[in-house]
mmCIF file of C-alpha atoms and ligand atoms in Angstrom:
data_model
loop_
_atom_site.group_PDB
_atom_site.id
_atom_site.type_symbol
_atom_site.label_atom_id
_atom_site.label_comp_id
_atom_site.label_asym_id
_atom_site.label_seq_id
_atom_site.Cartn_x
_atom_site.Cartn_y
_atom_site.Cartn_z
ATOM 1 C CA UNK A 1 -51.991 -18.237 -47.973
ATOM 2 C CA UNK A 2 -55.143 -18.832 -45.953
ATOM 3 C CA UNK A 3 -54.671 -19.918 -42.341
ATOM 4 C CA UNK A 4 -56.143 -23.264 -41.318
ATOM 5 C CA UNK A 5 -59.609 -22.897 -39.775
ATOM 6 C CA UNK A 6 -58.505 -24.273 -36.384
ATOM 7 C CA UNK A 7 -55.732 -21.712 -35.845
ATOM 8 C CA UNK A 8 -58.033 -18.936 -37.029
ATOM 9 C CA UNK A 9 -60.668 -20.052 -34.513
ATOM 10 C CA UNK A 10 -58.038 -20.279 -31.769
ATOM 11 C CA UNK A 11 -56.682 -16.831 -32.583
ATOM 12 C CA UNK A 12 -60.235 -15.451 -32.559
ATOM 13 C CA UNK A 13 -60.899 -17.130 -29.215
ATOM 14 C CA UNK A 14 -57.673 -15.699 -27.735
ATOM 15 C CA UNK A 15 -58.456 -12.232 -29.061
ATOM 16 C CA UNK A 16 -61.980 -12.506 -27.619
ATOM 17 C CA UNK A 17 -60.596 -13.615 -24.250
ATOM 18 C CA UNK A 18 -58.195 -10.654 -24.227
ATOM 19 C CA UNK A 19 -61.048 -8.303 -25.119
ATOM 20 C CA UNK A 20 -63.200 -9.661 -22.275
ATOM 21 C CA UNK A 21 -60.317 -9.418 -19.801
ATOM 22 C CA UNK A 22 -59.606 -5.885 -20.973
ATOM 23 C CA UNK A 23 -63.206 -4.919 -20.241
ATOM 24 C CA UNK A 24 -63.018 -6.371 -16.733
ATOM 25 C CA UNK A 25 -59.464 -5.242 -15.990
ATOM 26 C CA UNK A 26 -58.400 -2.448 -18.342
ATOM 27 C CA UNK A 27 -54.653 -2.356 -18.908
ATOM 28 C CA UNK A 28 -53.210 1.073 -18.176
ATOM 29 C CA UNK A 29 -50.153 2.345 -19.993
ATOM 30 C CA UNK A 30 -47.027 2.424 -17.824
ATOM 31 C CA UNK A 31 -46.019 5.605 -19.616
ATOM 32 C CA UNK A 32 -49.099 7.839 -19.776
ATOM 33 C CA UNK A 33 -51.679 5.978 -17.696
ATOM 34 C CA UNK A 34 -54.277 5.801 -20.487
ATOM 35 C CA UNK A 35 -55.972 2.554 -21.479
ATOM 36 C CA UNK A 36 -53.599 0.499 -23.626
ATOM 37 C CA UNK A 37 -54.643 0.245 -27.282
ATOM 38 C CA UNK A 38 -52.309 -2.634 -28.155
ATOM 39 C CA UNK A 39 -53.445 -6.271 -27.991
ATOM 40 C CA UNK A 40 -50.794 -7.064 -25.361
ATOM 41 C CA UNK A 41 -48.641 -5.457 -22.742
ATOM 42 C CA UNK A 42 -48.690 -2.307 -20.685
ATOM 43 C CA UNK A 43 -47.503 0.331 -23.107
ATOM 44 C CA UNK A 44 -49.682 2.249 -25.576
ATOM 45 C CA UNK A 45 -48.583 2.781 -29.179
ATOM 46 C CA UNK A 46 -47.906 6.434 -28.608
ATOM 47 C CA UNK A 47 -45.527 5.762 -25.698
ATOM 48 C CA UNK A 48 -44.010 2.753 -27.454
ATOM 49 C CA UNK A 49 -43.051 5.007 -30.355
ATOM 50 C CA UNK A 50 -41.119 7.344 -28.042
ATOM 51 C CA UNK A 51 -38.601 4.648 -27.024
ATOM 52 C CA UNK A 52 -35.172 5.568 -28.325
ATOM 53 C CA UNK A 53 -33.895 2.378 -29.890
ATOM 54 C CA UNK A 54 -30.212 1.677 -30.028
ATOM 55 C CA UNK A 55 -28.822 2.123 -33.521
ATOM 56 C CA UNK A 56 -25.974 0.318 -35.185
ATOM 57 C CA UNK A 57 -23.391 3.097 -34.699
ATOM 58 C CA UNK A 58 -22.128 1.584 -31.473
ATOM 59 C CA UNK A 59 -18.886 0.387 -29.896
ATOM 60 C CA UNK A 60 -18.556 -3.208 -31.082
ATOM 61 C CA UNK A 61 -17.645 -4.261 -27.540
ATOM 62 C CA UNK A 62 -19.895 -2.472 -25.078
ATOM 63 C CA UNK A 63 -22.632 -1.113 -27.359
ATOM 64 C CA UNK A 64 -22.019 2.535 -26.419
ATOM 65 C CA UNK A 65 -23.858 4.738 -28.879
ATOM 66 C CA UNK A 66 -21.603 6.877 -31.041
ATOM 67 C CA UNK A 67 -22.897 10.237 -32.236
ATOM 68 C CA UNK A 68 -21.212 9.964 -35.602
ATOM 69 C CA UNK A 69 -21.359 8.026 -38.836
ATOM 70 C CA UNK A 70 -19.177 4.960 -38.601
ATOM 71 C CA UNK A 71 -18.159 2.710 -41.435
ATOM 72 C CA UNK A 72 -15.958 0.240 -39.584
ATOM 73 C CA UNK A 73 -15.989 -1.799 -36.361
ATOM 74 C CA UNK A 74 -14.312 -0.018 -33.475
ATOM 75 C CA UNK A 75 -13.912 -0.013 -29.682
ATOM 76 C CA UNK A 76 -14.857 3.108 -27.719
ATOM 77 C CA UNK A 77 -12.356 4.972 -25.571
ATOM 78 C CA UNK A 78 -13.551 3.342 -22.329
ATOM 79 C CA UNK A 79 -13.199 -0.174 -23.787
ATOM 80 C CA UNK A 80 -9.698 0.583 -25.052
ATOM 81 C CA UNK A 81 -8.625 1.940 -21.647
ATOM 82 C CA UNK A 82 -10.210 -0.837 -19.592
ATOM 83 C CA UNK A 83 -11.248 -3.726 -21.822
ATOM 84 C CA UNK A 84 -14.385 -5.230 -20.279
ATOM 85 C CA UNK A 85 -14.462 -8.948 -19.472
ATOM 86 C CA UNK A 86 -17.537 -9.566 -21.639
ATOM 87 C CA UNK A 87 -17.172 -10.168 -25.359
ATOM 88 C CA UNK A 88 -20.120 -8.039 -26.368
ATOM 89 C CA UNK A 89 -22.896 -6.070 -24.657
ATOM 90 C CA UNK A 90 -26.019 -4.619 -26.221
ATOM 91 C CA UNK A 91 -29.138 -2.851 -24.975
ATOM 92 C CA UNK A 92 -32.628 -2.526 -26.416
ATOM 93 C CA UNK A 93 -33.083 1.197 -25.868
ATOM 94 C CA UNK A 94 -31.809 4.316 -24.206
ATOM 95 C CA UNK A 95 -32.418 4.730 -20.468
ATOM 96 C CA UNK A 96 -34.717 7.696 -20.908
ATOM 97 C CA UNK A 97 -38.371 8.682 -21.086
ATOM 98 C CA UNK A 98 -40.921 5.911 -20.928
ATOM 99 C CA UNK A 99 -38.303 3.136 -20.750
ATOM 100 C CA UNK A 100 -36.700 4.739 -17.712
ATOM 101 C CA UNK A 101 -40.142 5.130 -16.117
ATOM 102 C CA UNK A 102 -41.052 1.481 -16.764
ATOM 103 C CA UNK A 103 -37.744 0.194 -15.411
ATOM 104 C CA UNK A 104 -38.131 2.357 -12.331
ATOM 105 C CA UNK A 105 -41.625 0.991 -11.653
ATOM 106 C CA UNK A 106 -40.385 -2.535 -12.326
ATOM 107 C CA UNK A 107 -37.365 -2.299 -10.045
ATOM 108 C CA UNK A 108 -38.533 -0.130 -7.162
ATOM 109 C CA UNK A 109 -42.328 0.008 -7.441
ATOM 110 C CA UNK A 110 -43.094 -3.716 -7.347
ATOM 111 C CA UNK A 111 -44.538 -3.526 -10.892
ATOM 112 C CA UNK A 112 -43.539 -7.061 -11.787
ATOM 113 C CA UNK A 113 -46.378 -7.205 -14.348
ATOM 114 C CA UNK A 114 -44.140 -5.088 -16.604
ATOM 115 C CA UNK A 115 -41.716 -8.015 -16.879
ATOM 116 C CA UNK A 116 -43.308 -9.395 -20.071
ATOM 117 C CA UNK A 117 -43.166 -6.011 -21.822
ATOM 118 C CA UNK A 118 -39.518 -5.501 -20.876
ATOM 119 C CA UNK A 119 -38.545 -9.092 -21.723
ATOM 120 C CA UNK A 120 -40.097 -8.612 -25.155
ATOM 121 C CA UNK A 121 -37.829 -5.622 -25.795
ATOM 122 C CA UNK A 122 -34.856 -7.606 -24.512
ATOM 123 C CA UNK A 123 -35.772 -10.519 -26.782
ATOM 124 C CA UNK A 124 -35.774 -8.253 -29.847
ATOM 125 C CA UNK A 125 -32.359 -6.911 -28.845
ATOM 126 C CA UNK A 126 -30.882 -10.407 -28.415
ATOM 127 C CA UNK A 127 -32.228 -11.616 -31.760
ATOM 128 C CA UNK A 128 -30.831 -8.522 -33.477
ATOM 129 C CA UNK A 129 -27.329 -8.592 -32.000
ATOM 130 C CA UNK A 130 -26.445 -12.142 -30.996
ATOM 131 C CA UNK A 131 -26.530 -15.629 -32.451
ATOM 132 C CA UNK A 132 -29.318 -16.652 -30.063
ATOM 133 C CA UNK A 133 -29.000 -20.346 -30.997
ATOM 134 C CA UNK A 134 -25.444 -20.360 -29.620
ATOM 135 C CA UNK A 135 -26.467 -19.198 -26.139
ATOM 136 C CA UNK A 136 -26.010 -22.119 -23.714
ATOM 137 C CA UNK A 137 -27.288 -20.387 -20.593
ATOM 138 C CA UNK A 138 -29.024 -17.188 -19.578
ATOM 139 C CA UNK A 139 -27.518 -15.763 -16.378
ATOM 140 C CA UNK A 140 -29.048 -12.866 -14.416
ATOM 141 C CA UNK A 141 -26.828 -10.480 -12.473
ATOM 142 C CA UNK A 142 -27.406 -11.663 -8.902
ATOM 143 C CA UNK A 143 -28.716 -9.452 -6.154
ATOM 144 C CA UNK A 144 -27.349 -9.709 -2.637
ATOM 145 C CA UNK A 145 -29.691 -11.849 -0.507
ATOM 146 C CA UNK A 146 -30.312 -8.972 1.886
ATOM 147 C CA UNK A 147 -31.380 -6.643 -0.921
ATOM 148 C CA UNK A 148 -33.497 -9.351 -2.499
ATOM 149 C CA UNK A 149 -35.271 -9.903 0.814
ATOM 150 C CA UNK A 150 -36.049 -6.184 1.059
ATOM 151 C CA UNK A 151 -37.294 -5.902 -2.531
ATOM 152 C CA UNK A 152 -38.945 -9.318 -2.632
ATOM 153 C CA UNK A 153 -37.457 -10.197 -6.019
ATOM 154 C CA UNK A 154 -34.441 -9.778 -8.251
ATOM 155 C CA UNK A 155 -35.547 -7.784 -11.286
ATOM 156 C CA UNK A 156 -32.687 -9.178 -13.403
ATOM 157 C CA UNK A 157 -33.699 -12.755 -12.537
ATOM 158 C CA UNK A 158 -37.320 -12.117 -13.572
ATOM 159 C CA UNK A 159 -36.149 -10.667 -16.886
ATOM 160 C CA UNK A 160 -33.665 -13.492 -17.470
ATOM 161 C CA UNK A 161 -36.300 -16.159 -16.823
ATOM 162 C CA UNK A 162 -38.812 -14.512 -19.168
ATOM 163 C CA UNK A 163 -36.171 -14.087 -21.858
ATOM 164 C CA UNK A 164 -34.913 -17.665 -21.475
ATOM 165 C CA UNK A 165 -38.462 -18.942 -22.072
ATOM 166 C CA UNK A 166 -38.650 -16.927 -25.281
ATOM 167 C CA UNK A 167 -35.216 -18.151 -26.408
ATOM 168 C CA UNK A 168 -35.940 -21.711 -25.221
ATOM 169 C CA UNK A 169 -32.653 -21.732 -23.384
ATOM 170 C CA UNK A 170 -32.013 -22.610 -19.723
ATOM 171 C CA UNK A 171 -31.973 -19.789 -17.212
ATOM 172 C CA UNK A 172 -29.319 -20.558 -14.608
ATOM 173 C CA UNK A 173 -29.983 -18.069 -11.855
ATOM 174 C CA UNK A 174 -27.925 -19.677 -9.121
ATOM 175 C CA UNK A 175 -24.677 -20.250 -10.993
ATOM 176 C CA UNK A 176 -23.450 -16.971 -9.482
ATOM 177 C CA UNK A 177 -23.691 -15.580 -5.979
ATOM 178 C CA UNK A 178 -23.355 -12.026 -4.789
ATOM 179 C CA UNK A 179 -20.896 -12.429 -1.965
ATOM 180 C CA UNK A 180 -20.832 -8.831 -0.859
ATOM 181 C CA UNK A 181 -23.537 -6.162 -0.664
ATOM 182 C CA UNK A 182 -22.265 -3.168 -2.603
ATOM 183 C CA UNK A 183 -23.284 0.445 -2.004
ATOM 184 C CA UNK A 184 -25.393 2.013 -4.745
ATOM 185 C CA UNK A 185 -23.404 2.996 -7.826
ATOM 186 C CA UNK A 186 -25.590 5.912 -8.856
ATOM 187 C CA UNK A 187 -23.181 8.691 -7.918
ATOM 188 C CA UNK A 188 -19.918 6.900 -8.667
ATOM 189 C CA UNK A 189 -17.543 7.427 -11.586
ATOM 190 C CA UNK A 190 -16.372 4.597 -13.824
ATOM 191 C CA UNK A 191 -13.212 3.928 -11.771
ATOM 192 C CA UNK A 192 -15.088 3.965 -8.464
ATOM 193 C CA UNK A 193 -17.727 1.641 -9.908
ATOM 194 C CA UNK A 194 -15.072 -0.879 -10.896
ATOM 195 C CA UNK A 195 -13.637 -0.751 -7.352
ATOM 196 C CA UNK A 196 -17.101 -0.953 -5.846
ATOM 197 C CA UNK A 197 -18.020 -4.259 -7.484
ATOM 198 C CA UNK A 198 -14.601 -5.925 -7.249
ATOM 199 C CA UNK A 199 -14.881 -9.366 -5.684
ATOM 200 C CA UNK A 200 -18.608 -8.920 -5.177
ATOM 201 C CA UNK A 201 -19.488 -12.129 -7.028
ATOM 202 C CA UNK A 202 -18.510 -15.784 -7.014
ATOM 203 C CA UNK A 203 -19.297 -18.679 -9.318
ATOM 204 C CA UNK A 204 -20.957 -21.465 -7.362
ATOM 205 C CA UNK A 205 -20.543 -24.261 -9.857
ATOM 206 C CA UNK A 206 -17.757 -23.810 -12.449
ATOM 207 C CA UNK A 207 -18.689 -27.144 -14.040
ATOM 208 C CA UNK A 208 -21.897 -25.566 -15.391
ATOM 209 C CA UNK A 209 -19.981 -22.744 -17.002
ATOM 210 C CA UNK A 210 -16.923 -24.409 -18.478
ATOM 211 C CA UNK A 211 -16.759 -24.175 -22.254
ATOM 212 C CA UNK A 212 -20.193 -22.542 -22.485
ATOM 213 C CA UNK A 213 -21.578 -19.338 -23.945
ATOM 214 C CA UNK A 214 -23.334 -17.337 -21.239
ATOM 215 C CA UNK A 215 -25.747 -14.482 -21.844
ATOM 216 C CA UNK A 216 -25.700 -12.162 -18.823
ATOM 217 C CA UNK A 217 -28.901 -10.197 -18.190
ATOM 218 C CA UNK A 218 -29.511 -7.024 -16.232
ATOM 219 C CA UNK A 219 -32.123 -4.281 -16.382
ATOM 220 C CA UNK A 220 -29.828 -1.323 -17.026
ATOM 221 C CA UNK A 221 -26.185 -0.956 -17.976
ATOM 222 C CA UNK A 222 -24.400 2.296 -17.203
ATOM 223 C CA UNK A 223 -20.612 1.997 -17.341
ATOM 224 C CA UNK A 224 -20.760 -1.781 -17.567
ATOM 225 C CA UNK A 225 -18.638 -2.252 -14.408
ATOM 226 C CA UNK A 226 -21.057 -4.704 -12.778
ATOM 227 C CA UNK A 227 -21.619 -6.776 -15.905
ATOM 228 C CA UNK A 228 -17.886 -6.812 -16.575
ATOM 229 C CA UNK A 229 -17.171 -8.079 -13.056
ATOM 230 C CA UNK A 230 -19.815 -10.797 -13.431
ATOM 231 C CA UNK A 231 -18.321 -11.706 -16.811
ATOM 232 C CA UNK A 232 -14.795 -11.858 -15.354
ATOM 233 C CA UNK A 233 -16.026 -14.415 -12.826
ATOM 234 C CA UNK A 234 -17.686 -16.502 -15.524
ATOM 235 C CA UNK A 235 -14.547 -16.346 -17.686
ATOM 236 C CA UNK A 236 -12.311 -17.367 -14.770
ATOM 237 C CA UNK A 237 -14.635 -20.312 -14.204
ATOM 238 C CA UNK A 238 -13.995 -21.361 -17.801
ATOM 239 C CA UNK A 239 -16.836 -19.774 -19.809
ATOM 240 C CA UNK A 240 -15.911 -19.742 -23.459
ATOM 241 C CA UNK A 241 -17.859 -16.644 -24.360
ATOM 242 C CA UNK A 242 -19.790 -14.084 -22.331
ATOM 243 C CA UNK A 243 -22.407 -11.892 -23.937
ATOM 244 C CA UNK A 244 -24.545 -9.370 -22.121
ATOM 245 C CA UNK A 245 -27.898 -7.767 -22.825
ATOM 246 C CA UNK A 246 -29.839 -5.163 -20.891
ATOM 247 C CA UNK A 247 -33.189 -3.504 -21.484
ATOM 248 C CA UNK A 248 -31.655 -0.042 -21.373
ATOM 249 C CA UNK A 249 -28.335 1.712 -21.537
ATOM 250 C CA UNK A 250 -27.678 4.734 -19.343
HETATM 251 ZN ZN1 ZN B 301 -48.950 5.589 -23.090
HETATM 252 ZN ZN1 ZN B 302 -17.092 0.351 -25.618
#
């Protein structure tokens, strides 16, 4: 079917505006540094193709990728040992290669312009794995105020806000508070991570949460200890269902 003339003109005008902007301010790929050949974003086709997407052979609970053919729903070993407080967690891609590089720039390098690219990946993940229409609120994993002051922003909150706009759902960033600054988790094992984040969060306004479906957002999920602790708080405050989505899975 032919598109109406007005939308065609508008699309042409937008494409022309992008082309002009690209001439003045070329967009460089966050992966390889070359000029981006896609109409939007900061990732060239070649780098985009290298992202390792998460398949369907995953733990039904935490989304852990299973290196085997599976024909039935199952929980991974970690989820059986310590059932997480969230109902389901999924990630867009593997925390490796260009995705790892982008997330690193986004989180530690002040590259907040990558937010739209990352939110787009997150959006695809949410549409693929969750009933997006049933999400009542999008909730970012909070950062401790001290850390946020140092970094200038909470990367999870930026992602959550951008995703919420795409889903047309409210982003409720201040429903949770980080009550305790926790040491970095990078070198900790699963058990230590669970200890590390215990009682690190508090729900500010349980009335917002009660009976609702919350979608918790973070940039990366590793063992899921942080997201599980956040989810436990939301559940204790009366959340009916807690889902979680991250851009990447470590
Ligand atoms: Zn590239
Ligand atoms: Zn699992």
